[in-house]
Amino acid sequence: IVYAIAHVRGGGEMGRPWYESAKYLCKRNSFDDFVDVARWLTCAIKSSDSSSVGEGITVPSKLSCEGRSAGGLLIGASINQAPELFKAAILGVPFVDVACTMCDQSLPLTITEWEEWANPNE
């Protein structure tokens, strides 16, 4: 078993610029980063001369991924962007319906997220 952690843009572990580079209109950078990691793990990246680039650690038929909350959004977007790369995906309490979630102030964390996302009820 190989366990890999993809530090995609948008997380805070690599500093504020790393976090900022995947917000708002740049959110897709997070999804692209995750798919690129999957391509690297499966050697599905092709160089300009069509040779394989990556480690070839696994194959798509054995690759799974998991994400919770905002990580569920990442996984949902990634498996839609490149379904051929993943055998299975686990989305735990995925934050995939942003509009409905942000309108429901009874949900935990919703009100605190309004500072970043804005209050759609206004």
mmCIF file of C-alpha atoms in Angstrom:
data_model
loop_
_atom_site.group_PDB
_atom_site.id
_atom_site.type_symbol
_atom_site.label_atom_id
_atom_site.label_comp_id
_atom_site.label_asym_id
_atom_site.label_seq_id
_atom_site.Cartn_x
_atom_site.Cartn_y
_atom_site.Cartn_z
ATOM 1 C CA ILE A 1 0.000 0.000 0.000
ATOM 2 C CA VAL A 2 1.215 3.456 -0.878
ATOM 3 C CA TYR A 3 -0.313 6.485 0.872
ATOM 4 C CA ALA A 4 0.282 9.851 -0.788
ATOM 5 C CA ILE A 5 -0.665 13.323 0.400
ATOM 6 C CA ALA A 6 -1.147 15.961 -2.285
ATOM 7 C CA HIS A 7 -0.437 19.464 -0.982
ATOM 8 C CA VAL A 8 -2.575 21.244 -3.561
ATOM 9 C CA ARG A 9 -2.757 24.998 -3.840
ATOM 10 C CA GLY A 10 -5.391 26.436 -1.531
ATOM 11 C CA GLY A 11 -4.194 24.833 1.699
ATOM 12 C CA GLY A 12 -2.533 26.896 4.380
ATOM 13 C CA GLU A 13 0.411 24.584 5.031
ATOM 14 C CA MET A 14 2.617 26.226 2.392
ATOM 15 C CA GLY A 15 1.978 29.841 3.437
ATOM 16 C CA ARG A 16 -0.415 32.614 2.488
ATOM 17 C CA PRO A 17 0.610 32.985 -1.192
ATOM 18 C CA TRP A 18 0.009 29.238 -1.718
ATOM 19 C CA TYR A 19 -3.430 29.601 -0.135
ATOM 20 C CA GLU A 20 -4.285 32.729 -2.127
ATOM 21 C CA SER A 21 -3.291 31.119 -5.450
ATOM 22 C CA ALA A 22 -6.377 28.894 -5.342
ATOM 23 C CA LYS A 23 -9.124 31.252 -4.185
ATOM 24 C CA TYR A 24 -12.017 32.737 -6.082
ATOM 25 C CA LEU A 25 -11.427 32.605 -9.836
ATOM 26 C CA CYS A 26 -8.248 30.564 -9.273
ATOM 27 C CA LYS A 27 -10.021 27.716 -7.397
ATOM 28 C CA ARG A 28 -9.491 25.395 -10.332
ATOM 29 C CA ASN A 29 -5.764 25.387 -9.516
ATOM 30 C CA SER A 30 -6.563 23.106 -6.558
ATOM 31 C CA PHE A 31 -8.347 20.617 -8.792
ATOM 32 C CA ASP A 32 -5.647 20.727 -11.467
ATOM 33 C CA ASP A 33 -2.954 20.141 -8.827
ATOM 34 C CA PHE A 34 -4.755 17.080 -7.469
ATOM 35 C CA VAL A 35 -5.302 15.583 -10.924
ATOM 36 C CA ASP A 36 -1.640 16.255 -11.777
ATOM 37 C CA VAL A 37 -0.581 14.300 -8.685
ATOM 38 C CA ALA A 38 -2.787 11.381 -9.771
ATOM 39 C CA ARG A 39 -1.276 11.543 -13.267
ATOM 40 C CA TRP A 40 2.235 11.546 -11.763
ATOM 41 C CA LEU A 41 1.447 8.566 -9.531
ATOM 42 C CA THR A 42 0.096 6.619 -12.500
ATOM 43 C CA CYS A 43 2.676 7.821 -15.019
ATOM 44 C CA ALA A 44 -0.153 9.287 -17.092
ATOM 45 C CA ILE A 45 1.688 12.554 -17.776
ATOM 46 C CA LYS A 46 3.195 12.788 -21.244
ATOM 47 C CA SER A 47 6.140 14.999 -22.068
ATOM 48 C CA SER A 48 6.393 17.004 -25.271
ATOM 49 C CA ASP A 49 8.092 14.031 -26.989
ATOM 50 C CA SER A 50 5.211 11.732 -25.871
ATOM 51 C CA SER A 51 7.362 9.814 -23.406
ATOM 52 C CA SER A 52 5.901 9.109 -19.975
ATOM 53 C CA VAL A 53 6.779 11.361 -17.075
ATOM 54 C CA GLY A 54 6.089 10.355 -13.489
ATOM 55 C CA GLU A 55 6.744 7.509 -11.152
ATOM 56 C CA GLY A 56 4.257 4.876 -12.273
ATOM 57 C CA ILE A 57 3.774 3.899 -8.634
ATOM 58 C CA THR A 58 0.276 2.598 -9.337
ATOM 59 C CA VAL A 59 -2.308 2.255 -12.059
ATOM 60 C CA PRO A 60 -5.724 3.946 -12.238
ATOM 61 C CA SER A 61 -7.515 0.669 -11.547
ATOM 62 C CA LYS A 62 -5.880 0.664 -8.091
ATOM 63 C CA LEU A 63 -5.943 4.377 -7.284
ATOM 64 C CA SER A 64 -8.446 5.752 -4.787
ATOM 65 C CA CYS A 65 -8.822 9.157 -3.178
ATOM 66 C CA GLU A 66 -10.587 10.651 -0.191
ATOM 67 C CA GLY A 67 -11.563 14.112 0.964
ATOM 68 C CA ARG A 68 -13.775 15.591 3.660
ATOM 69 C CA SER A 69 -15.675 18.882 3.687
ATOM 70 C CA ALA A 70 -13.785 21.238 1.331
ATOM 71 C CA GLY A 71 -11.621 18.210 0.494
ATOM 72 C CA GLY A 72 -14.830 16.547 -0.673
ATOM 73 C CA LEU A 73 -15.257 19.399 -3.125
ATOM 74 C CA LEU A 74 -11.694 18.787 -4.322
ATOM 75 C CA ILE A 75 -12.352 15.073 -4.840
ATOM 76 C CA GLY A 76 -15.724 15.648 -6.520
ATOM 77 C CA ALA A 77 -14.219 18.111 -8.983
ATOM 78 C CA SER A 78 -11.166 15.929 -9.623
ATOM 79 C CA ILE A 79 -13.073 12.736 -10.376
ATOM 80 C CA ASN A 80 -15.267 14.684 -12.766
ATOM 81 C CA GLN A 81 -12.246 16.293 -14.417
ATOM 82 C CA ALA A 82 -10.352 13.000 -14.850
ATOM 83 C CA PRO A 83 -12.557 9.976 -14.069
ATOM 84 C CA GLU A 84 -10.172 7.674 -15.921
ATOM 85 C CA LEU A 85 -7.552 8.147 -13.186
ATOM 86 C CA PHE A 86 -9.501 6.833 -10.194
ATOM 87 C CA LYS A 87 -11.023 3.479 -9.280
ATOM 88 C CA ALA A 88 -12.787 4.748 -6.149
ATOM 89 C CA ALA A 89 -13.435 7.985 -4.317
ATOM 90 C CA ILE A 90 -14.723 8.732 -0.833
ATOM 91 C CA LEU A 91 -16.340 12.111 -0.283
ATOM 92 C CA GLY A 92 -16.994 12.675 3.430
ATOM 93 C CA VAL A 93 -19.504 15.443 4.153
ATOM 94 C CA PRO A 94 -18.535 17.083 0.862
ATOM 95 C CA PHE A 95 -18.899 20.835 0.470
ATOM 96 C CA VAL A 96 -20.216 20.526 -3.082
ATOM 97 C CA ASP A 97 -23.457 22.542 -2.994
ATOM 98 C CA VAL A 98 -21.988 25.904 -2.106
ATOM 99 C CA ALA A 99 -25.068 28.013 -2.907
ATOM 100 C CA CYS A 100 -27.489 26.048 -0.706
ATOM 101 C CA THR A 101 -24.948 25.544 2.064
ATOM 102 C CA MET A 102 -24.053 29.219 2.295
ATOM 103 C CA CYS A 103 -27.742 30.212 2.449
ATOM 104 C CA ASP A 104 -28.462 27.976 5.443
ATOM 105 C CA GLN A 105 -27.217 29.823 8.515
ATOM 106 C CA SER A 106 -28.259 26.921 10.766
ATOM 107 C CA LEU A 107 -25.375 24.819 9.434
ATOM 108 C CA PRO A 108 -22.142 24.833 11.438
ATOM 109 C CA LEU A 109 -19.447 27.191 10.141
ATOM 110 C CA THR A 110 -21.714 28.836 7.545
ATOM 111 C CA ILE A 111 -21.825 32.244 9.194
ATOM 112 C CA THR A 112 -18.066 32.282 9.800
ATOM 113 C CA GLU A 113 -17.508 31.547 6.096
ATOM 114 C CA TRP A 114 -19.514 34.609 5.028
ATOM 115 C CA GLU A 115 -16.421 36.774 5.546
ATOM 116 C CA GLU A 116 -14.682 34.939 2.700
ATOM 117 C CA TRP A 117 -17.628 33.839 0.536
ATOM 118 C CA ALA A 118 -20.114 36.669 1.351
ATOM 119 C CA ASN A 119 -23.664 36.275 2.608
ATOM 120 C CA PRO A 120 -25.853 35.166 -0.306
ATOM 121 C CA ASN A 121 -28.992 36.056 1.690
ATOM 122 C CA GLU A 122 -28.225 39.781 1.389
#
